[in-house]
mmCIF file with all atom_site columns, C-alpha atoms and ligand atoms in Angstrom:
data_model
loop_
_atom_site.group_PDB
_atom_site.id
_atom_site.type_symbol
_atom_site.label_atom_id
_atom_site.label_alt_id
_atom_site.label_comp_id
_atom_site.label_asym_id
_atom_site.label_entity_id
_atom_site.label_seq_id
_atom_site.pdbx_PDB_ins_code
_atom_site.Cartn_x
_atom_site.Cartn_y
_atom_site.Cartn_z
_atom_site.occupancy
_atom_site.B_iso_or_equiv
_atom_site.pdbx_formal_charge
_atom_site.auth_seq_id
_atom_site.auth_comp_id
_atom_site.auth_asym_id
_atom_site.auth_atom_id
_atom_site.pdbx_PDB_model_num
ATOM   1   C  CA  . MET A 1 1   ? 0.100   0.209  0.156  1.00 97.00 ? 23  MET A CA  1
ATOM   2   C  CA  . LEU A 1 2   ? 2.526   2.875  0.870  1.00 98.00 ? 24  LEU A CA  1
ATOM   3   C  CA  . ALA A 1 3   ? 4.258   2.712  -2.412 1.00 98.00 ? 25  ALA A CA  1
ATOM   4   C  CA  . TRP A 1 4   ? 0.577   2.935  -3.954 1.00 98.00 ? 26  TRP A CA  1
ATOM   5   C  CA  . ALA A 1 5   ? -0.197  5.840  -1.068 1.00 98.00 ? 27  ALA A CA  1
ATOM   6   C  CA  . THR A 1 6   ? 3.464   7.944  -2.035 1.00 98.00 ? 28  THR A CA  1
ATOM   7   C  CA  . ARG A 1 7   ? 2.775   8.178  -5.830 1.00 98.00 ? 29  ARG A CA  1
ATOM   8   C  CA  . VAL A 1 8   ? -0.582  9.080  -5.349 1.00 98.00 ? 30  VAL A CA  1
ATOM   9   C  CA  . ALA A 1 9   ? 0.016   11.894 -2.221 1.00 98.00 ? 31  ALA A CA  1
ATOM   10  C  CA  . GLU A 1 10  ? 2.955   13.010 -4.849 1.00 98.00 ? 32  GLU A CA  1
ATOM   11  C  CA  . VAL A 1 11  ? 0.794   13.748 -6.959 1.00 98.00 ? 33  VAL A CA  1
ATOM   12  C  CA  . GLU A 1 12  ? -1.589  15.963 -5.259 1.00 98.00 ? 34  GLU A CA  1
ATOM   13  C  CA  . LEU A 1 13  ? 1.004   17.698 -3.006 1.00 98.00 ? 35  LEU A CA  1
ATOM   14  C  CA  . SER A 1 14  ? 4.554   17.758 -4.439 1.00 98.00 ? 36  SER A CA  1
ATOM   15  C  CA  . THR A 1 15  ? 4.033   20.634 -7.288 1.00 98.00 ? 37  THR A CA  1
ATOM   16  C  CA  . GLU A 1 16  ? 1.808   22.892 -5.477 1.00 96.00 ? 38  GLU A CA  1
ATOM   17  C  CA  . LEU A 1 17  ? 2.620   22.010 -2.000 1.00 98.00 ? 39  LEU A CA  1
ATOM   18  C  CA  . PRO A 1 18  ? 6.021   21.225 -1.664 1.00 98.00 ? 40  PRO A CA  1
ATOM   19  C  CA  . ARG A 1 19  ? 6.233   21.798 1.994  1.00 98.00 ? 41  ARG A CA  1
ATOM   20  C  CA  . ARG A 1 20  ? 3.734   19.758 2.806  1.00 98.00 ? 42  ARG A CA  1
ATOM   21  C  CA  . TRP A 1 21  ? 5.398   16.871 1.209  1.00 98.00 ? 43  TRP A CA  1
ATOM   22  C  CA  . ALA A 1 22  ? 8.319   17.379 2.433  1.00 98.00 ? 44  ALA A CA  1
ATOM   23  C  CA  . HIS A 1 23  ? 7.016   16.896 5.949  1.00 98.00 ? 45  HIS A CA  1
ATOM   24  C  CA  . SER A 1 24  ? 4.345   14.849 4.863  1.00 98.00 ? 46  SER A CA  1
ATOM   25  C  CA  . ARG A 1 25  ? 7.195   12.658 3.379  1.00 98.00 ? 47  ARG A CA  1
ATOM   26  C  CA  . SER A 1 26  ? 8.584   12.920 7.284  1.00 98.00 ? 48  SER A CA  1
ATOM   27  C  CA  . VAL A 1 27  ? 5.903   11.988 8.337  1.00 98.00 ? 49  VAL A CA  1
ATOM   28  C  CA  . ALA A 1 28  ? 5.760   8.343  6.405  1.00 98.00 ? 50  ALA A CA  1
ATOM   29  C  CA  . ALA A 1 29  ? 9.695   8.336  7.765  1.00 98.00 ? 51  ALA A CA  1
ATOM   30  C  CA  . GLN A 1 30  ? 8.889   8.409  10.884 1.00 98.00 ? 52  GLN A CA  1
ATOM   31  C  CA  . ALA A 1 31  ? 5.539   6.509  10.848 1.00 98.00 ? 53  ALA A CA  1
ATOM   32  C  CA  . ALA A 1 32  ? 9.383   4.321  8.931  1.00 98.00 ? 54  ALA A CA  1
ATOM   33  C  CA  . THR A 1 33  ? 10.410  3.693  12.616 1.00 97.00 ? 55  THR A CA  1
ATOM   34  C  CA  . LEU A 1 34  ? 7.757   2.233  14.802 1.00 98.00 ? 56  LEU A CA  1
ATOM   35  C  CA  . ALA A 1 35  ? 8.048   -1.067 11.830 1.00 97.00 ? 57  ALA A CA  1
ATOM   36  C  CA  . SER A 1 36  ? 8.121   -3.047 14.906 1.00 96.00 ? 58  SER A CA  1
ATOM   37  C  CA  . LEU A 1 37  ? 5.753   -1.913 16.838 1.00 97.00 ? 59  LEU A CA  1
ATOM   38  C  CA  . LEU A 1 38  ? 3.554   -2.059 14.567 1.00 97.00 ? 60  LEU A CA  1
ATOM   39  C  CA  . GLY A 1 39  ? 3.647   -5.925 12.510 1.00 96.00 ? 61  GLY A CA  1
ATOM   40  C  CA  . ALA A 1 40  ? 1.456   -6.343 9.976  1.00 97.00 ? 62  ALA A CA  1
ATOM   41  C  CA  . ASP A 1 41  ? 0.312   -2.685 10.523 1.00 98.00 ? 63  ASP A CA  1
ATOM   42  C  CA  . ALA A 1 42  ? 3.893   -1.335 9.940  1.00 98.00 ? 64  ALA A CA  1
ATOM   43  C  CA  . ASP A 1 43  ? 2.309   -0.246 5.880  1.00 98.00 ? 65  ASP A CA  1
ATOM   44  C  CA  . LEU A 1 44  ? -1.372  0.803  6.474  1.00 98.00 ? 66  LEU A CA  1
ATOM   45  C  CA  . LEU A 1 45  ? 0.488   3.101  9.287  1.00 98.00 ? 67  LEU A CA  1
ATOM   46  C  CA  . GLN A 1 46  ? 3.295   4.374  6.853  1.00 98.00 ? 68  GLN A CA  1
ATOM   47  C  CA  . ALA A 1 47  ? 0.344   5.090  4.131  1.00 98.00 ? 69  ALA A CA  1
ATOM   48  C  CA  . ALA A 1 48  ? -0.947  6.830  6.316  1.00 98.00 ? 70  ALA A CA  1
ATOM   49  C  CA  . ALA A 1 49  ? 1.297   8.891  6.982  1.00 98.00 ? 71  ALA A CA  1
ATOM   50  C  CA  . VAL A 1 50  ? 2.319   10.317 3.670  1.00 98.00 ? 72  VAL A CA  1
ATOM   51  C  CA  . LEU A 1 51  ? -1.374  10.757 2.939  1.00 98.00 ? 73  LEU A CA  1
ATOM   52  C  CA  . HIS A 1 52  ? -2.390  11.853 5.936  1.00 98.00 ? 74  HIS A CA  1
ATOM   53  C  CA  . ASP A 1 53  ? -2.498  16.164 4.459  1.00 98.00 ? 75  ASP A CA  1
ATOM   54  C  CA  . VAL A 1 54  ? -3.484  15.227 1.315  1.00 98.00 ? 76  VAL A CA  1
ATOM   55  C  CA  . GLY A 1 55  ? -6.834  17.270 1.460  1.00 98.00 ? 77  GLY A CA  1
ATOM   56  C  CA  . TYR A 1 56  ? -4.416  20.252 1.681  1.00 98.00 ? 78  TYR A CA  1
ATOM   57  C  CA  . ALA A 1 57  ? -4.387  19.631 -1.606 1.00 98.00 ? 79  ALA A CA  1
ATOM   58  C  CA  . PRO A 1 58  ? -5.966  22.715 -3.537 1.00 96.00 ? 80  PRO A CA  1
ATOM   59  C  CA  . ARG A 1 59  ? -8.386  20.679 -6.052 1.00 96.00 ? 81  ARG A CA  1
ATOM   60  C  CA  . LEU A 1 60  ? -9.157  18.587 -2.996 1.00 98.00 ? 82  LEU A CA  1
ATOM   61  C  CA  . ALA A 1 61  ? -9.969  20.939 -0.681 1.00 96.00 ? 83  ALA A CA  1
ATOM   62  C  CA  . ARG A 1 62  ? -13.787 21.584 -0.509 1.00 97.00 ? 84  ARG A CA  1
ATOM   63  C  CA  . THR A 1 63  ? -14.532 22.189 3.097  1.00 97.00 ? 85  THR A CA  1
ATOM   64  C  CA  . GLY A 1 64  ? -11.687 23.599 3.743  1.00 97.00 ? 86  GLY A CA  1
ATOM   65  C  CA  . PHE A 1 65  ? -10.413 21.304 6.839  1.00 98.00 ? 87  PHE A CA  1
ATOM   66  C  CA  . HIS A 1 66  ? -8.338  18.874 5.361  1.00 98.00 ? 88  HIS A CA  1
ATOM   67  C  CA  . PRO A 1 67  ? -8.587  15.478 7.021  1.00 98.00 ? 89  PRO A CA  1
ATOM   68  C  CA  . LEU A 1 68  ? -12.413 15.808 5.764  1.00 98.00 ? 90  LEU A CA  1
ATOM   69  C  CA  . ASP A 1 69  ? -11.590 16.644 2.707  1.00 98.00 ? 91  ASP A CA  1
ATOM   70  C  CA  . GLY A 1 70  ? -8.723  14.142 2.323  1.00 98.00 ? 92  GLY A CA  1
ATOM   71  C  CA  . GLY A 1 71  ? -11.285 11.293 3.129  1.00 98.00 ? 93  GLY A CA  1
ATOM   72  C  CA  . ARG A 1 72  ? -13.334 12.127 1.029  1.00 98.00 ? 94  ARG A CA  1
ATOM   73  C  CA  . PHE A 1 73  ? -11.273 12.478 -1.781 1.00 98.00 ? 95  PHE A CA  1
ATOM   74  C  CA  . LEU A 1 74  ? -9.659  9.011  -0.974 1.00 98.00 ? 96  LEU A CA  1
ATOM   75  C  CA  . ARG A 1 75  ? -12.918 6.796  -1.093 1.00 98.00 ? 97  ARG A CA  1
ATOM   76  C  CA  . ALA A 1 76  ? -13.911 8.975  -3.679 1.00 98.00 ? 98  ALA A CA  1
ATOM   77  C  CA  . GLU A 1 77  ? -11.108 8.472  -6.264 1.00 98.00 ? 99  GLU A CA  1
ATOM   78  C  CA  . HIS A 1 78  ? -8.955  5.981  -5.260 1.00 98.00 ? 100 HIS A CA  1
ATOM   79  C  CA  . GLY A 1 79  ? -11.873 3.651  -3.634 1.00 98.00 ? 101 GLY A CA  1
ATOM   80  C  CA  . ALA A 1 80  ? -9.163  3.367  -0.468 1.00 98.00 ? 102 ALA A CA  1
ATOM   81  C  CA  . ASP A 1 81  ? -8.499  0.964  1.806  1.00 98.00 ? 103 ASP A CA  1
ATOM   82  C  CA  . ASP A 1 82  ? -11.240 1.752  4.859  1.00 98.00 ? 104 ASP A CA  1
ATOM   83  C  CA  . ALA A 1 83  ? -8.952  1.472  7.735  1.00 98.00 ? 105 ALA A CA  1
ATOM   84  C  CA  . LEU A 1 84  ? -6.973  4.229  5.811  1.00 98.00 ? 106 LEU A CA  1
ATOM   85  C  CA  . VAL A 1 85  ? -9.528  6.738  4.661  1.00 98.00 ? 107 VAL A CA  1
ATOM   86  C  CA  . ARG A 1 86  ? -10.685 6.549  8.473  1.00 98.00 ? 108 ARG A CA  1
ATOM   87  C  CA  . LEU A 1 87  ? -7.049  6.872  9.760  1.00 98.00 ? 109 LEU A CA  1
ATOM   88  C  CA  . VAL A 1 88  ? -6.427  10.226 7.160  1.00 98.00 ? 110 VAL A CA  1
ATOM   89  C  CA  . ALA A 1 89  ? -9.483  11.098 8.141  1.00 98.00 ? 111 ALA A CA  1
ATOM   90  C  CA  . ASN A 1 90  ? -9.017  11.285 11.985 1.00 98.00 ? 112 ASN A CA  1
ATOM   91  C  CA  . HIS A 1 91  ? -5.273  12.122 12.066 1.00 98.00 ? 113 HIS A CA  1
ATOM   92  C  CA  . SER A 1 92  ? -4.022  13.524 15.635 1.00 97.00 ? 114 SER A CA  1
ATOM   93  C  CA  . CYS A 1 93  ? -8.053  14.346 16.858 1.00 98.00 ? 115 CYS A CA  1
ATOM   94  C  CA  . ALA A 1 94  ? -9.193  15.585 13.440 1.00 98.00 ? 116 ALA A CA  1
ATOM   95  C  CA  . LEU A 1 95  ? -12.376 14.721 15.360 1.00 97.00 ? 117 LEU A CA  1
ATOM   96  C  CA  . LEU A 1 96  ? -12.021 18.318 18.388 1.00 97.00 ? 118 LEU A CA  1
ATOM   97  C  CA  . GLU A 1 97  ? -10.784 19.827 14.602 1.00 96.00 ? 119 GLU A CA  1
ATOM   98  C  CA  . ALA A 1 98  ? -14.091 18.973 13.249 1.00 98.00 ? 120 ALA A CA  1
ATOM   99  C  CA  . ASP A 1 99  ? -16.149 20.619 16.441 1.00 96.00 ? 121 ASP A CA  1
ATOM   100 C  CA  . GLU A 1 100 ? -14.684 23.820 16.185 1.00 95.00 ? 122 GLU A CA  1
ATOM   101 C  CA  . ARG A 1 101 ? -15.864 23.842 12.482 1.00 96.00 ? 123 ARG A CA  1
ATOM   102 C  CA  . GLY A 1 102 ? -19.019 22.368 13.556 1.00 97.00 ? 124 GLY A CA  1
ATOM   103 C  CA  . LEU A 1 103 ? -18.343 19.386 11.073 1.00 98.00 ? 125 LEU A CA  1
ATOM   104 C  CA  . ARG A 1 104 ? -18.514 17.275 14.264 1.00 98.00 ? 126 ARG A CA  1
ATOM   105 C  CA  . THR A 1 105 ? -21.584 14.510 13.430 1.00 98.00 ? 127 THR A CA  1
ATOM   106 C  CA  . THR A 1 106 ? -20.444 14.800 9.395  1.00 98.00 ? 128 THR A CA  1
ATOM   107 C  CA  . LEU A 1 107 ? -16.751 13.439 10.230 1.00 98.00 ? 129 LEU A CA  1
ATOM   108 C  CA  . GLU A 1 108 ? -18.400 11.043 13.049 1.00 98.00 ? 130 GLU A CA  1
ATOM   109 C  CA  . GLN A 1 109 ? -20.543 9.143  9.836  1.00 98.00 ? 131 GLN A CA  1
ATOM   110 C  CA  . GLU A 1 110 ? -18.664 9.299  7.036  1.00 98.00 ? 132 GLU A CA  1
ATOM   111 C  CA  . PHE A 1 111 ? -15.532 8.325  8.939  1.00 98.00 ? 133 PHE A CA  1
ATOM   112 C  CA  . PRO A 1 112 ? -16.315 7.086  12.510 1.00 98.00 ? 134 PRO A CA  1
ATOM   113 C  CA  . LEU A 1 113 ? -12.990 6.100  14.519 1.00 97.00 ? 135 LEU A CA  1
ATOM   114 C  CA  . LEU A 1 114 ? -11.039 3.551  14.508 1.00 97.00 ? 136 LEU A CA  1
ATOM   115 C  CA  . ASP A 1 115 ? -11.030 1.608  16.881 1.00 97.00 ? 137 ASP A CA  1
ATOM   116 C  CA  . ARG A 1 116 ? -7.094  0.511  17.018 1.00 98.00 ? 138 ARG A CA  1
ATOM   117 C  CA  . PRO A 1 117 ? -5.645  2.422  19.686 1.00 98.00 ? 139 PRO A CA  1
ATOM   118 C  CA  . LEU A 1 118 ? -2.503  1.854  19.173 1.00 98.00 ? 140 LEU A CA  1
ATOM   119 C  CA  . LEU A 1 119 ? -2.755  2.956  15.032 1.00 98.00 ? 141 LEU A CA  1
ATOM   120 C  CA  . VAL A 1 120 ? -3.975  6.159  16.091 1.00 98.00 ? 142 VAL A CA  1
ATOM   121 C  CA  . ASP A 1 121 ? -1.792  6.853  18.603 1.00 98.00 ? 143 ASP A CA  1
ATOM   122 C  CA  . ALA A 1 122 ? 1.610   5.758  16.126 1.00 98.00 ? 144 ALA A CA  1
ATOM   123 C  CA  . LEU A 1 123 ? -0.122  7.986  13.799 1.00 98.00 ? 145 LEU A CA  1
ATOM   124 C  CA  . ILE A 1 124 ? -0.529  10.884 15.865 1.00 98.00 ? 146 ILE A CA  1
ATOM   125 C  CA  . TYR A 1 125 ? 3.371   10.369 17.285 1.00 98.00 ? 147 TYR A CA  1
ATOM   126 C  CA  . CYS A 1 126 ? 4.103   10.933 13.600 1.00 98.00 ? 148 CYS A CA  1
ATOM   127 C  CA  . ASP A 1 127 ? 2.379   14.010 12.768 1.00 98.00 ? 149 ASP A CA  1
ATOM   128 C  CA  . MET A 1 128 ? 3.285   15.002 16.014 1.00 98.00 ? 150 MET A CA  1
ATOM   129 C  CA  . THR A 1 129 ? 7.192   14.283 16.293 1.00 98.00 ? 151 THR A CA  1
ATOM   130 C  CA  . THR A 1 130 ? 7.773   16.325 12.595 1.00 98.00 ? 152 THR A CA  1
ATOM   131 C  CA  . THR A 1 131 ? 8.125   19.768 11.413 1.00 98.00 ? 153 THR A CA  1
ATOM   132 C  CA  . PRO A 1 132 ? 5.885   21.532 9.097  1.00 97.00 ? 154 PRO A CA  1
ATOM   133 C  CA  . THR A 1 133 ? 9.502   21.132 6.793  1.00 97.00 ? 155 THR A CA  1
ATOM   134 C  CA  . GLY A 1 134 ? 10.082  17.657 7.909  1.00 98.00 ? 156 GLY A CA  1
ATOM   135 C  CA  . ALA A 1 135 ? 12.510  18.340 10.660 1.00 98.00 ? 157 ALA A CA  1
ATOM   136 C  CA  . VAL A 1 136 ? 12.277  15.776 13.540 1.00 98.00 ? 158 VAL A CA  1
ATOM   137 C  CA  . THR A 1 137 ? 10.870  17.264 16.874 1.00 98.00 ? 159 THR A CA  1
ATOM   138 C  CA  . THR A 1 138 ? 9.904   17.207 20.699 1.00 98.00 ? 160 THR A CA  1
ATOM   139 C  CA  . VAL A 1 139 ? 5.659   17.158 20.672 1.00 98.00 ? 161 VAL A CA  1
ATOM   140 C  CA  . ASN A 1 140 ? 5.541   20.192 22.927 1.00 98.00 ? 162 ASN A CA  1
ATOM   141 C  CA  . ALA A 1 141 ? 7.632   22.038 20.672 1.00 98.00 ? 163 ALA A CA  1
ATOM   142 C  CA  . ARG A 1 142 ? 5.001   21.118 17.572 1.00 97.00 ? 164 ARG A CA  1
ATOM   143 C  CA  . LEU A 1 143 ? 2.474   21.904 19.109 1.00 98.00 ? 165 LEU A CA  1
ATOM   144 C  CA  . GLU A 1 144 ? 4.155   25.349 20.155 1.00 97.00 ? 166 GLU A CA  1
ATOM   145 C  CA  . GLU A 1 145 ? 5.251   25.932 16.678 1.00 97.00 ? 167 GLU A CA  1
ATOM   146 C  CA  . ILE A 1 146 ? 1.542   25.082 15.730 1.00 97.00 ? 168 ILE A CA  1
ATOM   147 C  CA  . LEU A 1 147 ? -0.417  28.347 17.945 1.00 97.00 ? 169 LEU A CA  1
ATOM   148 C  CA  . ASP A 1 148 ? 2.938   30.263 17.339 1.00 96.00 ? 170 ASP A CA  1
ATOM   149 C  CA  . ARG A 1 149 ? 1.967   29.853 13.396 1.00 96.00 ? 171 ARG A CA  1
ATOM   150 C  CA  . TYR A 1 150 ? -2.413  29.833 13.840 1.00 96.00 ? 172 TYR A CA  1
ATOM   151 C  CA  . GLY A 1 151 ? -2.750  32.039 16.660 1.00 96.00 ? 173 GLY A CA  1
ATOM   152 C  CA  . GLU A 1 152 ? -4.038  31.314 19.790 1.00 93.00 ? 174 GLU A CA  1
ATOM   153 C  CA  . ASP A 1 153 ? -7.538  32.291 19.127 1.00 94.00 ? 175 ASP A CA  1
ATOM   154 C  CA  . SER A 1 154 ? -8.407  31.097 15.661 1.00 96.00 ? 176 SER A CA  1
ATOM   155 C  CA  . VAL A 1 155 ? -9.968  27.860 14.957 1.00 95.00 ? 177 VAL A CA  1
ATOM   156 C  CA  . VAL A 1 156 ? -7.303  25.825 14.801 1.00 95.00 ? 178 VAL A CA  1
ATOM   157 C  CA  . GLY A 1 157 ? -5.034  27.438 18.240 1.00 96.00 ? 179 GLY A CA  1
ATOM   158 C  CA  . ARG A 1 158 ? -8.630  26.697 20.141 1.00 96.00 ? 180 ARG A CA  1
ATOM   159 C  CA  . PHE A 1 159 ? -8.566  22.854 18.876 1.00 96.00 ? 181 PHE A CA  1
ATOM   160 C  CA  . ILE A 1 160 ? -5.048  22.604 19.436 1.00 96.00 ? 182 ILE A CA  1
ATOM   161 C  CA  . ARG A 1 161 ? -5.087  23.890 23.040 1.00 96.00 ? 183 ARG A CA  1
ATOM   162 C  CA  . ARG A 1 162 ? -8.092  21.499 23.782 1.00 96.00 ? 184 ARG A CA  1
ATOM   163 C  CA  . ALA A 1 163 ? -6.129  18.326 21.374 1.00 98.00 ? 185 ALA A CA  1
ATOM   164 C  CA  . ALA A 1 164 ? -2.646  18.550 23.390 1.00 98.00 ? 186 ALA A CA  1
ATOM   165 C  CA  . PRO A 1 165 ? -3.518  16.734 26.311 1.00 98.00 ? 187 PRO A CA  1
ATOM   166 C  CA  . GLU A 1 166 ? -4.759  13.983 24.365 1.00 98.00 ? 188 GLU A CA  1
ATOM   167 C  CA  . LEU A 1 167 ? -1.900  14.166 21.175 1.00 98.00 ? 189 LEU A CA  1
ATOM   168 C  CA  . THR A 1 168 ? 0.666   14.701 24.531 1.00 98.00 ? 190 THR A CA  1
ATOM   169 C  CA  . GLU A 1 169 ? -0.191  10.770 25.992 1.00 98.00 ? 191 GLU A CA  1
ATOM   170 C  CA  . ALA A 1 170 ? -0.580  9.567  22.443 1.00 98.00 ? 192 ALA A CA  1
ATOM   171 C  CA  . VAL A 1 171 ? 3.075   10.377 21.816 1.00 98.00 ? 193 VAL A CA  1
ATOM   172 C  CA  . VAL A 1 172 ? 4.037   9.698  25.106 1.00 98.00 ? 194 VAL A CA  1
ATOM   173 C  CA  . ARG A 1 173 ? 2.730   6.265  25.192 1.00 98.00 ? 195 ARG A CA  1
ATOM   174 C  CA  . ILE A 1 174 ? 4.410   5.404  21.505 1.00 98.00 ? 196 ILE A CA  1
ATOM   175 C  CA  . ASP A 1 175 ? 7.725   6.742  23.492 1.00 97.00 ? 197 ASP A CA  1
ATOM   176 C  CA  . ALA A 1 176 ? 7.086   3.645  26.061 1.00 97.00 ? 198 ALA A CA  1
ATOM   177 C  CA  . ARG A 1 177 ? 6.458   1.204  23.996 1.00 97.00 ? 199 ARG A CA  1
ATOM   178 C  CA  . LEU A 1 178 ? 9.982   2.019  22.269 1.00 96.00 ? 200 LEU A CA  1
ATOM   179 C  CA  . ALA A 1 179 ? 11.580  2.441  25.515 1.00 95.00 ? 201 ALA A CA  1
ATOM   180 C  CA  . THR A 1 180 ? 10.492  -1.300 26.960 1.00 91.00 ? 202 THR A CA  1
ATOM   181 C  CA  . GLY A 1 181 ? 11.433  -2.365 22.695 1.00 79.00 ? 203 GLY A CA  1
ATOM   182 C  CA  . GLY A 1 182 ? 7.827   -2.652 21.907 1.00 68.00 ? 204 GLY A CA  1
ATOM   183 C  CA  . SER A 1 183 ? 6.479   -5.233 24.303 1.00 58.00 ? 205 SER A CA  1
ATOM   184 C  CA  . PRO A 1 184 ? 2.663   -5.281 24.411 1.00 53.00 ? 206 PRO A CA  1
ATOM   185 C  CA  . MET A 1 185 ? 1.150   -2.647 27.339 1.00 48.00 ? 207 MET A CA  1
HETATM 186 FE FE1 . FE2 B 2 .   ? 0.872   16.500 9.497  1.00 75.79 ? 826 FE2 B FE1 1
#
């Protein structure tokens, strides 16, 4: 799935949004570092990682809420794997941002949250430890950067302040698994 996902993300992002494309490739590289934790789901995680921001592509931005736009695009244009589209549509606590945008019910109905907490946490980890330009960072620095970029009182700023505990806890849980070599929790 990863090779296909990378081609799709590259087509949509590399020319129009080179910075998002650099970020997306690095988020996928972070996902690759979690392969031993994910086992059979490693390919799915990497595919979701490289595609998570595809909804920012200008031609796909219908609602302007990129997780929803990305999920709809992958489902409608590519008939993509159900778990993959639900991961993309819900990445990094998107439900809370949907709430701020009045799109919570829409997102929940079209793309129910995947009941696979390790995959959900792992995707948060990959996105929240990668800067917008593709460098590795810490979750705290990442959250601060987002707040600086969008402003505390913007929609994204309000969302990030609400989501910060959940995003941070997901990264801590993955770090703990990495520290113990991926033994089951
Ligand atoms: Fe991202």
